[in-house]
Amino acid sequence: MHDVRSTDPEGEAFQTEVQPRVHYLNATHGIAAWLLTKDHKRIGLLYLFAISVFFLIGGVFAMLVRLELLTPEGDLLSSEAYNTAFSMHGIIMVFFFLVPSIPAVFGNFFLPIMIGAKDVAFPKLNLMSWYIAMIAGFMILTTLLMGGVDTGWTFYPPYSTTGSTSNVVLAALAIFVMGFSSILTGLNFIVTVHTMRAPGMTWGRLPLFVWAQYATSLIMVLGTPVLAITLGLVFAERVFHFGIFDPKLGGDPILFQHLFWFYSHPAVYIMILPGMGVISELVAAFSRKQVFGYNFIAASSLAIAIVGFLVWGHHLFTSGQSAYAALVFSVLSFIVAIPSAIKVFNWTATLYRGSISLQSPMLYALGFIGLFTIGGLTGLFLAALGLDLHMQDTYFVIAHFHYIMVGGTLLAYLGALHYWWPKITGRLYTEGWAKVAAVTVFVGFNLTFFPQFLVGYLGMPRRYHAYVPEFQVLNVLSTAGASILAIGFILPACYLLHSLFKGEIAGRNPWGAYGLEWDTTTPPPPSNFEVTPIVTRPAYAYTHADVVEPYGGTTEGSGESGGQEVRSV
């Protein structure tokens, strides 16, 4: 392995060149031009701004939870306030940050460019999706201002339908509305990939990020309506007292769990599959090597999307479902681990004998592989019937979930943000600080969540604001890790904002990476390409001599860059 920064004779990590006179950022001016834009790139940035706000709010609630658990006594928050804090943390982070993060921001911005299209198939629908998301966001913020909701992000009845005195109806409606945004975004991506690929961009040449977005979109379109209907039924039972889930009214609370997890387990793959697509891009770019087993990685994305719909029952092992059903769901849960393992194996094989450069996006990619592997393996513990009975509803589940969602999706999100930031903004950030932030996030994350595996295995239940003193040391470590993690998140906010005003001008292809997004100018023009690209080579053709130069030494007007031949048609 080597760091390519040290091999550059000028000591510069990035190639600089003159930015195009007109690009998507300066093509039109004014707030109205942004709020009424149909440019997929600007809509991606609108999502970036919105989910950053929600991430901040969800992070504040996470810190409240960790501060409360610093001591065994419930001395900072009352039990009711604690319930509200972890519920709002879960609802905001899952539905308003993790689900839309990579698809809505980077999918919107880069999917059309990566397949050589000028925009998504339905630009007006794309803008409407953002407005629907903002309406849902306004509703959840209103819920927060009215006192929040205390049901947990799972809304289990009969507490959510009859017992809770918090704002369940408005929160459920907010998620119901948010679901329409996901469905429309997924539909837009599916049609775009099917109908708007550039000449020569066959299915076998699609970047793996596009394959991951395509598989995610299938889950969004097929699974999200089930969640919307389920929360609609909660609304109907709470407001009109229909007997759907409440046993007193003739309903079945287990029915809710079946319906909720039929969407919410595939939703885990809505959150992680786009991140896997990002990691495939990063591993190839910073290994200077063609992805090992391209076909298997692409097929595994579809396999995860399909099998993911069949494993929801492993969340109900302790609900009283039949032993035979539990056995089937246990076996299926082990099977769904296979396509995930294929990805990890192929990423590792790609790294083998690669010319690895440890730039900040690659640090996030390596962190993702390690943390996702731990999260996946501990998921197998929970898929085993005997172990799950012991660890159900303990902090072991919390740790496993966060190793997948935070160690996986969030690190992939940060990796994507650092990888594509020069292309999005036309500016470079300080690479040294970016590496410090990546290491800080990795250390802080492990210190936060690894002790939770231990305290969960020892029997500490989740969702309690007080606990026995024997668990305090591990909880203090976890809270200290959360503080370090917060610093790791604040650092990128500082140097990325600084780069917007003081950053060095970025060149067309600062990483020397391969792909159509690196062929176009930086920042991209409003129509993405000056001429329509014609794709003549497979994805990640890093073995070609003309693309293995450090920093992608491509020049304006050469007619060929990043390995893709560009012709006017």
Coordinates of C-alpha atoms in Angstrom, one line a residue:
M1 CA 0.0 0.0 0.0
H2 CA 1.1 3.6 -0.5
D3 CA -0.4 7.0 -0.1
V4 CA -0.5 8.7 -3.5
R5 CA -0.1 12.1 -1.9
S6 CA 3.5 11.3 -1.2
T7 CA 4.2 10.2 -4.8
D8 CA 3.1 13.5 -6.3
P9 CA 6.3 15.5 -7.3
E10 CA 4.6 18.8 -6.5
G11 CA 3.3 17.7 -3.2
E12 CA -0.2 18.4 -4.4
A13 CA -2.9 15.9 -4.0
F14 CA -5.3 17.4 -6.5
Q15 CA -5.1 18.5 -10.1
T16 CA -6.4 22.0 -10.6
E17 CA -7.9 23.5 -13.7
V18 CA -10.1 26.4 -14.7
Q19 CA -13.7 25.9 -13.8
P20 CA -16.3 26.1 -16.6
R21 CA -17.8 29.6 -17.1
V22 CA -21.4 28.3 -16.7
H23 CA -22.2 25.4 -14.4
Y24 CA -25.2 24.3 -12.4
L25 CA -24.3 26.5 -9.4
N26 CA -24.2 29.8 -11.3
A27 CA -26.5 29.1 -14.2
T28 CA -29.3 30.9 -12.4
H29 CA -29.4 32.9 -9.2
G30 CA -31.9 33.7 -6.4
I31 CA -33.8 31.7 -3.8
A32 CA -36.7 31.1 -6.2
A33 CA -34.3 29.6 -8.8
W34 CA -33.3 27.0 -6.2
L35 CA -36.8 26.3 -4.8
L36 CA -38.3 25.8 -8.2
T37 CA -35.4 24.1 -9.8
K38 CA -35.9 20.9 -11.8
D39 CA -32.1 20.2 -12.0
H40 CA -31.4 16.9 -10.3
K41 CA -28.1 18.2 -9.0
R42 CA -29.7 21.2 -7.2
I43 CA -32.4 19.0 -5.8
G44 CA -29.7 16.7 -4.4
L45 CA -28.2 19.7 -2.6
L46 CA -31.6 20.7 -1.3
Y47 CA -31.9 17.2 0.3
L48 CA -28.3 17.6 1.6
F49 CA -29.2 20.7 3.5
A50 CA -32.5 19.3 4.8
I51 CA -31.1 16.0 6.1
S52 CA -28.1 17.8 7.7
V53 CA -30.6 19.7 9.8
F54 CA -32.4 16.5 10.8
F55 CA -29.1 14.8 11.5
L56 CA -28.2 17.6 13.9
I57 CA -31.6 17.3 15.7
G58 CA -31.4 13.5 15.9
G59 CA -27.8 13.8 17.2
V60 CA -28.9 16.1 20.0
F61 CA -31.4 13.6 21.2
A62 CA -28.8 10.9 21.0
M63 CA -26.5 12.9 23.3
L64 CA -29.4 13.4 25.8
V65 CA -29.9 9.6 25.9
R66 CA -26.2 9.0 26.5
L67 CA -25.9 11.7 29.1
E68 CA -28.9 10.3 31.0
L69 CA -27.2 6.8 31.0
L70 CA -24.0 8.2 32.4
T71 CA -25.2 7.4 35.9
P72 CA -27.4 4.5 37.0
E73 CA -30.1 6.8 38.5
G74 CA -32.6 8.6 36.3
D75 CA -31.3 12.0 37.4
L76 CA -31.2 14.0 34.2
L77 CA -34.4 13.0 32.4
S78 CA -37.6 11.7 33.8
S79 CA -38.8 8.3 32.5
E80 CA -41.3 10.0 30.3
A81 CA -38.8 12.5 28.9
Y82 CA -36.3 9.7 28.3
N83 CA -38.9 7.8 26.3
T84 CA -39.5 10.9 24.2
A85 CA -35.8 11.4 23.7
F86 CA -35.0 7.9 22.4
S87 CA -38.2 7.9 20.3
M88 CA -37.5 11.2 18.6
H89 CA -33.9 10.1 18.0
G90 CA -35.0 6.9 16.3
I91 CA -37.8 8.4 14.3
I92 CA -35.7 11.4 13.0
M93 CA -32.6 9.4 12.3
V94 CA -34.3 6.4 10.6
F95 CA -37.0 8.1 8.5
F96 CA -35.6 11.6 8.0
F97 CA -31.8 10.9 7.7
L98 CA -30.8 7.3 7.1
V99 CA -33.5 6.4 4.6
P100 CA -33.2 9.4 2.3
S101 CA -29.5 10.2 2.9
I102 CA -27.5 8.5 0.2
P103 CA -30.4 7.9 -2.4
A104 CA -31.8 11.4 -2.1
V105 CA -28.5 13.3 -2.0
F106 CA -25.9 11.3 -4.0
G107 CA -28.4 9.2 -6.0
N108 CA -30.1 12.4 -7.1
F109 CA -26.9 14.2 -7.9
F110 CA -24.9 11.4 -9.5
L111 CA -27.1 8.6 -10.8
P112 CA -28.1 10.5 -14.0
I113 CA -24.5 11.6 -14.6
M114 CA -23.1 8.1 -14.0
I115 CA -25.3 6.7 -16.7
G116 CA -24.7 9.6 -19.1
A117 CA -28.2 11.2 -18.8
K118 CA -29.0 14.9 -18.7
D119 CA -31.5 14.5 -15.8
V120 CA -33.8 12.0 -14.2
A121 CA -36.8 10.7 -16.1
F122 CA -39.3 12.9 -14.3
P123 CA -37.7 16.2 -13.1
K124 CA -40.9 17.8 -11.9
L125 CA -41.8 14.6 -9.9
N126 CA -38.3 14.8 -8.5
L127 CA -38.9 18.3 -7.2
M128 CA -42.3 17.3 -5.9
S129 CA -40.6 14.5 -3.9
W130 CA -38.4 17.0 -2.1
Y131 CA -41.4 19.2 -1.3
I132 CA -43.3 16.2 0.1
A133 CA -40.3 15.3 2.2
M134 CA -40.2 18.9 3.5
I135 CA -43.9 18.7 4.4
A136 CA -43.3 15.5 6.3
G137 CA -40.3 17.2 8.0
F138 CA -42.4 20.2 9.0
M139 CA -44.9 17.8 10.5
I140 CA -42.3 15.9 12.5
L141 CA -40.8 19.2 13.8
T142 CA -44.3 20.3 14.8
T143 CA -44.6 17.0 16.7
L144 CA -41.4 17.8 18.4
L145 CA -42.5 21.3 19.4
M146 CA -45.8 19.9 20.7
G147 CA -43.8 17.6 23.1
G148 CA -42.8 14.7 20.8
V149 CA -43.8 11.1 20.8
D150 CA -42.8 8.4 23.3
T151 CA -43.7 5.1 21.5
G152 CA -40.2 4.3 20.1
W153 CA -39.6 4.4 16.4
T154 CA -41.5 1.1 16.1
F155 CA -44.9 2.4 17.2
Y156 CA -45.9 -0.9 18.7
P157 CA -49.6 -1.2 19.7
P158 CA -51.6 -1.3 21.8
Y159 CA -49.5 1.4 23.5
S160 CA -49.3 3.5 20.4
T161 CA -53.1 3.2 19.7
T162 CA -54.5 3.5 23.2
G163 CA -51.9 4.0 26.0
S164 CA -49.6 6.8 24.8
T165 CA -50.7 10.4 25.6
S166 CA -48.1 11.8 23.2
N167 CA -48.5 13.1 19.6
V168 CA -48.7 9.7 18.0
V169 CA -51.2 10.7 15.2
L170 CA -49.1 13.6 13.9
A171 CA -45.8 11.6 14.0
A172 CA -47.5 8.6 12.2
L173 CA -48.9 11.0 9.6
A174 CA -45.5 12.6 9.1
I175 CA -43.9 9.2 8.3
F176 CA -46.9 8.3 6.1
V177 CA -46.3 11.4 4.0
M178 CA -42.5 10.8 4.0
G179 CA -43.2 7.4 2.4
F180 CA -44.6 9.1 -0.7
S181 CA -41.4 10.9 -1.2
S182 CA -39.4 7.7 -1.1
I183 CA -41.8 5.9 -3.5
L184 CA -41.6 8.7 -6.0
T185 CA -37.8 8.9 -5.8
G186 CA -37.5 5.2 -6.3
L187 CA -39.9 5.2 -9.2
N188 CA -38.0 8.0 -10.8
F189 CA -34.7 6.2 -10.5
I190 CA -36.0 2.9 -11.9
V191 CA -37.4 4.6 -15.0
T192 CA -34.3 6.7 -15.4
V193 CA -32.0 3.6 -15.4
H194 CA -34.2 1.8 -17.8
T195 CA -34.7 4.5 -20.3
M196 CA -32.0 7.2 -20.1
R197 CA -28.7 5.3 -20.3
A198 CA -26.1 6.8 -22.7
P199 CA -25.2 4.9 -25.9
G200 CA -23.0 2.0 -24.9
M201 CA -24.0 2.1 -21.2
T202 CA -25.3 -1.5 -21.1
W203 CA -26.5 -3.2 -17.9
G204 CA -23.1 -4.9 -17.7
R205 CA -21.3 -1.6 -17.7
L206 CA -23.4 0.2 -15.1
P207 CA -21.4 1.4 -12.1
L208 CA -22.1 -0.6 -9.0
F209 CA -23.4 2.5 -7.2
V210 CA -26.2 2.6 -9.9
W211 CA -26.9 -1.1 -9.4
A212 CA -27.3 -0.5 -5.6
Q213 CA -29.6 2.5 -6.2
Y214 CA -31.7 0.4 -8.6
A215 CA -32.1 -2.4 -6.1
T216 CA -32.9 0.1 -3.3
S217 CA -35.5 1.7 -5.5
L218 CA -37.2 -1.6 -6.0
I219 CA -37.5 -2.0 -2.2
M220 CA -38.7 1.6 -1.9
V221 CA -41.5 1.1 -4.4
L222 CA -42.6 -2.3 -3.2
G223 CA -42.1 -2.0 0.5
T224 CA -42.9 1.6 1.5
P225 CA -46.6 1.3 0.8
V226 CA -46.9 -1.4 3.4
L227 CA -45.5 0.8 6.1
A228 CA -47.7 3.7 5.0
I229 CA -50.8 1.5 5.2
T230 CA -49.7 0.1 8.6
L231 CA -49.3 3.6 10.1
G232 CA -52.5 4.6 8.5
L233 CA -54.2 1.8 10.3
V234 CA -52.6 3.0 13.6
F235 CA -54.1 6.4 12.9
A236 CA -57.5 4.9 12.1
E237 CA -57.6 2.8 15.3
R238 CA -56.4 5.7 17.5
V239 CA -58.8 8.3 16.0
F240 CA -61.8 6.2 15.0
H241 CA -61.4 3.2 17.4
F242 CA -61.5 0.6 14.7
G243 CA -60.5 -2.9 16.1
I244 CA -57.4 -3.6 14.1
F245 CA -54.5 -4.1 16.6
D246 CA -56.1 -3.6 20.0
P247 CA -57.3 -6.9 21.5
K248 CA -60.0 -5.1 23.5
L249 CA -61.5 -4.1 20.2
G250 CA -61.0 -7.5 18.6
G251 CA -57.7 -6.6 16.9
D252 CA -54.3 -8.4 17.0
P253 CA -51.2 -6.5 18.1
I254 CA -49.0 -9.2 16.5
L255 CA -50.5 -8.3 13.1
F256 CA -48.9 -4.8 13.5
Q257 CA -45.5 -6.4 14.0
H258 CA -45.8 -8.5 10.9
L259 CA -46.8 -5.5 8.8
F260 CA -44.3 -3.1 10.4
W261 CA -41.3 -5.5 10.0
F262 CA -42.4 -6.6 6.5
Y263 CA -41.3 -3.0 5.5
S264 CA -38.9 -2.2 8.2
H265 CA -36.5 -5.0 7.8
P266 CA -36.2 -4.4 4.0
A267 CA -35.8 -0.7 5.1
V268 CA -32.6 -1.7 6.7
Y269 CA -31.4 -2.6 3.1
I270 CA -32.9 0.7 1.8
M271 CA -30.4 2.3 4.2
I272 CA -27.4 0.0 3.7
L273 CA -27.6 -1.0 0.0
P274 CA -26.8 2.6 -1.3
G275 CA -23.9 2.6 1.1
M276 CA -22.6 -0.6 -0.3
G277 CA -22.7 1.0 -3.8
V278 CA -20.6 3.9 -2.5
I279 CA -18.1 1.5 -1.0
S280 CA -17.7 -0.3 -4.4
E281 CA -16.9 3.0 -6.0
L282 CA -14.4 4.0 -3.3
V283 CA -12.6 0.6 -3.2
A284 CA -12.1 0.6 -6.9
A285 CA -11.0 4.2 -7.1
F286 CA -8.5 4.1 -4.3
S287 CA -7.1 0.6 -5.2
R288 CA -6.6 1.6 -8.8
K289 CA -8.0 -1.7 -9.7
Q290 CA -11.0 -3.3 -11.4
V291 CA -13.7 -4.5 -9.0
F292 CA -13.3 -8.2 -8.3
G293 CA -16.4 -10.1 -9.2
Y294 CA -18.4 -7.2 -10.7
N295 CA -21.3 -9.5 -11.7
F296 CA -21.5 -11.1 -8.3
I297 CA -21.6 -7.7 -6.5
A298 CA -24.3 -6.5 -8.9
A299 CA -26.3 -9.7 -8.5
S300 CA -25.9 -9.7 -4.7
S301 CA -27.6 -6.2 -4.6
L302 CA -30.6 -7.6 -6.2
A303 CA -30.5 -10.8 -4.1
I304 CA -30.4 -8.7 -0.9
A305 CA -33.4 -6.7 -2.2
I306 CA -35.4 -9.9 -2.9
V307 CA -34.5 -12.1 0.1
G308 CA -34.8 -9.1 2.4
F309 CA -38.5 -9.2 1.9
L310 CA -38.6 -12.8 3.4
V311 CA -36.9 -12.4 6.8
W312 CA -39.2 -10.0 8.7
G313 CA -40.3 -12.8 11.1
H314 CA -37.0 -12.9 12.9
H315 CA -38.0 -9.8 14.8
L316 CA -40.9 -11.8 16.2
F317 CA -39.1 -14.8 17.7
T318 CA -40.3 -13.8 21.2
S319 CA -43.8 -12.7 20.2
G320 CA -45.4 -16.2 20.3
Q321 CA -45.2 -17.1 16.7
S322 CA -45.1 -20.8 16.0
A323 CA -41.8 -22.7 16.4
Y324 CA -41.9 -23.8 12.8
A325 CA -42.4 -20.3 11.4
A326 CA -39.5 -19.1 13.6
L327 CA -37.3 -21.9 12.2
V328 CA -38.1 -20.9 8.6
F329 CA -37.4 -17.2 9.4
S330 CA -34.1 -18.2 11.1
V331 CA -32.9 -20.1 8.1
L332 CA -33.9 -17.3 5.7
S333 CA -32.1 -14.8 7.9
F334 CA -28.9 -16.8 7.6
I335 CA -29.4 -17.0 3.8
V336 CA -29.7 -13.2 3.5
A337 CA -26.2 -12.9 5.0
I338 CA -24.7 -14.7 2.0
P339 CA -25.0 -11.8 -0.6
S340 CA -23.7 -9.4 2.0
A341 CA -20.7 -11.7 2.6
I342 CA -20.2 -11.8 -1.2
K343 CA -19.8 -8.1 -1.2
V344 CA -17.3 -8.0 1.7
F345 CA -15.3 -10.9 0.1
N346 CA -15.1 -9.1 -3.3
W347 CA -14.2 -5.8 -1.8
T348 CA -11.4 -7.5 0.1
A349 CA -10.3 -9.3 -3.1
T350 CA -10.2 -6.0 -4.9
L351 CA -7.9 -4.6 -2.3
Y352 CA -5.6 -7.5 -2.6
R353 CA -2.5 -6.4 -4.6
G354 CA -4.2 -3.1 -5.4
S355 CA -2.3 0.2 -5.5
I356 CA -4.1 1.5 -2.4
S357 CA -4.0 5.2 -1.5
L358 CA -5.2 6.1 2.0
Q359 CA -7.1 9.3 1.2
S360 CA -9.9 10.3 3.5
P361 CA -12.7 8.6 1.4
M362 CA -10.8 5.4 1.5
L363 CA -10.4 5.6 5.3
Y364 CA -14.2 5.7 5.5
A365 CA -14.5 2.8 3.1
L366 CA -12.1 0.6 5.1
G367 CA -13.9 1.6 8.3
F368 CA -17.2 0.6 6.7
I369 CA -15.9 -2.8 5.7
G370 CA -14.7 -3.6 9.3
L371 CA -17.7 -2.2 11.1
F372 CA -20.3 -3.7 8.7
T373 CA -18.6 -7.1 9.1
I374 CA -18.9 -6.9 12.9
G375 CA -22.6 -5.7 12.5
G376 CA -23.4 -8.5 10.1
L377 CA -21.8 -11.3 12.2
T378 CA -23.6 -10.1 15.3
G379 CA -26.8 -10.1 13.3
L380 CA -26.3 -13.9 12.8
F381 CA -26.4 -14.2 16.6
L382 CA -29.8 -12.6 16.6
A383 CA -31.0 -14.8 13.8
A384 CA -30.2 -17.9 15.9
L385 CA -33.3 -18.9 17.9
G386 CA -31.7 -19.8 21.2
L387 CA -29.4 -16.7 21.4
D388 CA -32.1 -14.3 20.3
L389 CA -34.3 -15.4 23.3
H390 CA -31.5 -14.3 25.6
M391 CA -30.6 -11.0 23.8
Q392 CA -34.0 -9.8 22.6
D393 CA -34.6 -6.2 23.6
T394 CA -31.2 -5.8 25.2
Y395 CA -28.4 -3.4 24.3
F396 CA -26.9 -6.1 22.2
V397 CA -29.6 -5.4 19.6
I398 CA -28.9 -1.6 19.9
A399 CA -25.2 -2.2 19.3
H400 CA -25.8 -4.6 16.3
F401 CA -28.3 -2.1 14.7
H402 CA -25.9 0.8 15.1
Y403 CA -22.9 -1.1 13.7
I404 CA -25.0 -1.6 10.6
M405 CA -26.7 1.7 10.4
V406 CA -24.0 4.1 11.8
G407 CA -20.9 2.0 11.2
G408 CA -22.3 1.1 7.8
T409 CA -24.6 3.7 6.3
L410 CA -23.2 6.8 8.0
L411 CA -19.6 6.0 7.2
A412 CA -20.5 5.3 3.6
Y413 CA -22.4 8.6 3.6
L414 CA -19.3 10.5 4.9
G415 CA -17.1 8.6 2.4
A416 CA -19.4 9.6 -0.4
L417 CA -19.5 13.2 0.8
H418 CA -15.7 13.4 0.8
Y419 CA -15.3 11.6 -2.5
W420 CA -17.7 13.6 -4.5
W421 CA -17.4 17.0 -2.6
P422 CA -14.9 18.4 -5.1
K423 CA -17.2 17.5 -8.0
I424 CA -20.2 18.9 -6.3
T425 CA -18.8 22.2 -5.1
G426 CA -15.7 22.7 -7.3
R427 CA -13.6 23.2 -4.2
L428 CA -11.1 21.1 -2.3
Y429 CA -11.1 20.5 1.4
T430 CA -8.1 20.1 3.7
E431 CA -7.1 16.5 3.4
G432 CA -5.2 16.4 6.7
W433 CA -8.2 17.4 8.7
A434 CA -10.4 15.0 6.8
K435 CA -8.1 12.1 7.8
V436 CA -8.2 13.2 11.4
A437 CA -12.0 13.3 11.3
A438 CA -12.2 9.9 9.7
V439 CA -10.0 8.3 12.4
T440 CA -11.9 10.2 15.2
V441 CA -15.2 8.9 13.9
F442 CA -13.9 5.4 13.8
V443 CA -12.5 5.5 17.3
G444 CA -15.5 7.3 18.8
F445 CA -17.9 4.9 17.2
N446 CA -16.3 1.8 18.5
L447 CA -15.9 3.3 22.0
T448 CA -19.6 4.2 21.9
F449 CA -21.1 1.0 20.7
F450 CA -18.8 -1.9 21.4
P451 CA -19.4 -1.7 25.2
Q452 CA -23.1 -2.0 24.4
F453 CA -22.5 -5.5 23.0
L454 CA -21.1 -6.4 26.4
V455 CA -23.7 -4.7 28.6
G456 CA -26.4 -6.1 26.4
Y457 CA -25.0 -9.7 26.6
L458 CA -24.9 -9.2 30.4
G459 CA -28.6 -8.4 30.3
M460 CA -29.1 -4.7 30.3
P461 CA -32.5 -4.0 28.6
R462 CA -33.0 -1.2 26.2
R463 CA -35.4 1.7 26.7
Y464 CA -34.9 2.1 30.5
H465 CA -33.6 5.4 31.9
A466 CA -32.2 3.8 35.0
Y467 CA -30.2 0.6 35.5
V468 CA -28.3 -1.4 38.1
P469 CA -24.9 0.1 39.2
E470 CA -22.9 -3.0 37.8
F471 CA -23.4 -1.6 34.3
Q472 CA -22.1 1.9 34.9
V473 CA -18.5 1.5 33.8
L474 CA -19.6 0.2 30.4
N475 CA -22.1 3.0 30.1
V476 CA -19.5 5.7 31.0
L477 CA -17.3 4.3 28.3
S478 CA -20.2 4.5 25.8
T479 CA -21.0 8.1 26.7
A480 CA -17.3 9.1 26.4
G481 CA -17.2 7.5 23.0
A482 CA -20.3 9.4 22.0
S483 CA -18.6 12.6 22.9
I484 CA -15.6 11.7 20.7
L485 CA -18.0 10.7 17.9
A486 CA -19.7 14.1 18.1
I487 CA -16.3 15.8 17.6
G488 CA -15.7 13.6 14.6
F489 CA -18.9 14.8 13.1
I490 CA -18.3 18.5 13.9
L491 CA -14.9 18.5 12.2
P492 CA -16.2 17.8 8.7
A493 CA -18.8 20.4 9.1
C494 CA -16.1 23.0 9.8
Y495 CA -13.6 22.2 7.1
L496 CA -16.2 21.5 4.4
L497 CA -17.9 24.8 5.1
H498 CA -14.4 26.5 5.1
S499 CA -13.6 24.9 1.7
L500 CA -16.7 26.5 0.2
F501 CA -15.2 29.9 0.7
K502 CA -11.4 29.4 0.9
G503 CA -10.9 26.0 -0.7
E504 CA -8.6 25.5 -3.6
I505 CA -10.3 25.1 -7.0
A506 CA -10.9 21.5 -7.8
G507 CA -10.0 20.0 -11.2
R508 CA -12.1 17.7 -13.3
N509 CA -10.9 14.5 -11.8
P510 CA -9.0 15.1 -8.6
W511 CA -8.8 11.5 -7.5
G512 CA -7.9 10.1 -11.0
A513 CA -11.0 7.9 -10.7
Y514 CA -12.9 6.1 -13.5
G515 CA -16.5 7.0 -14.4
L516 CA -18.6 9.4 -16.4
E517 CA -19.0 11.7 -13.4
W518 CA -15.3 12.4 -13.6
D519 CA -15.4 13.0 -17.3
T520 CA -17.6 16.1 -17.1
T521 CA -16.4 19.4 -15.9
T522 CA -16.2 20.5 -12.3
P523 CA -18.8 21.6 -11.2
P524 CA -20.9 19.9 -13.9
P525 CA -22.7 22.0 -16.4
P526 CA -26.5 22.3 -16.2
S527 CA -27.0 19.5 -18.8
N528 CA -24.2 17.4 -17.2
F529 CA -22.2 17.0 -20.4
E530 CA -21.1 19.3 -23.1
V531 CA -21.6 16.4 -25.6
T532 CA -23.4 13.1 -25.1
P533 CA -21.0 10.5 -23.9
I534 CA -20.6 7.1 -25.7
V535 CA -19.5 4.4 -23.4
T536 CA -17.0 1.9 -25.0
R537 CA -15.4 0.2 -22.0
P538 CA -16.6 -1.7 -19.0
A539 CA -16.9 -0.1 -15.6
Y540 CA -13.8 0.3 -13.5
A541 CA -11.4 -0.5 -16.3
Y542 CA -8.4 0.6 -14.2
T543 CA -6.2 -1.9 -15.9
H544 CA -6.0 0.3 -19.0
A545 CA -2.8 2.2 -19.0
D546 CA -4.5 5.6 -19.7
V547 CA -6.4 5.7 -16.4
V548 CA -3.9 4.4 -13.8
E549 CA -2.0 7.7 -13.6
P550 CA -2.2 9.2 -10.1
Y551 CA -4.7 12.0 -9.9
G552 CA -6.2 11.1 -13.2
G553 CA -4.2 13.2 -15.5
T554 CA -6.9 14.0 -18.0
T555 CA -7.0 17.2 -19.9
E556 CA -9.7 19.4 -21.4
G557 CA -10.6 18.6 -24.9
S558 CA -8.7 15.4 -25.1
G559 CA -11.9 13.6 -26.1
E560 CA -11.2 10.8 -23.7
S561 CA -10.9 10.8 -20.0
G562 CA -11.6 8.5 -17.1
G563 CA -11.5 5.6 -19.6
Q564 CA -14.8 6.7 -21.3
E565 CA -14.8 7.7 -24.9
V566 CA -16.8 10.9 -25.3
R567 CA -18.3 11.7 -28.7
S568 CA -20.8 14.1 -30.0
V569 CA -24.0 12.5 -31.3

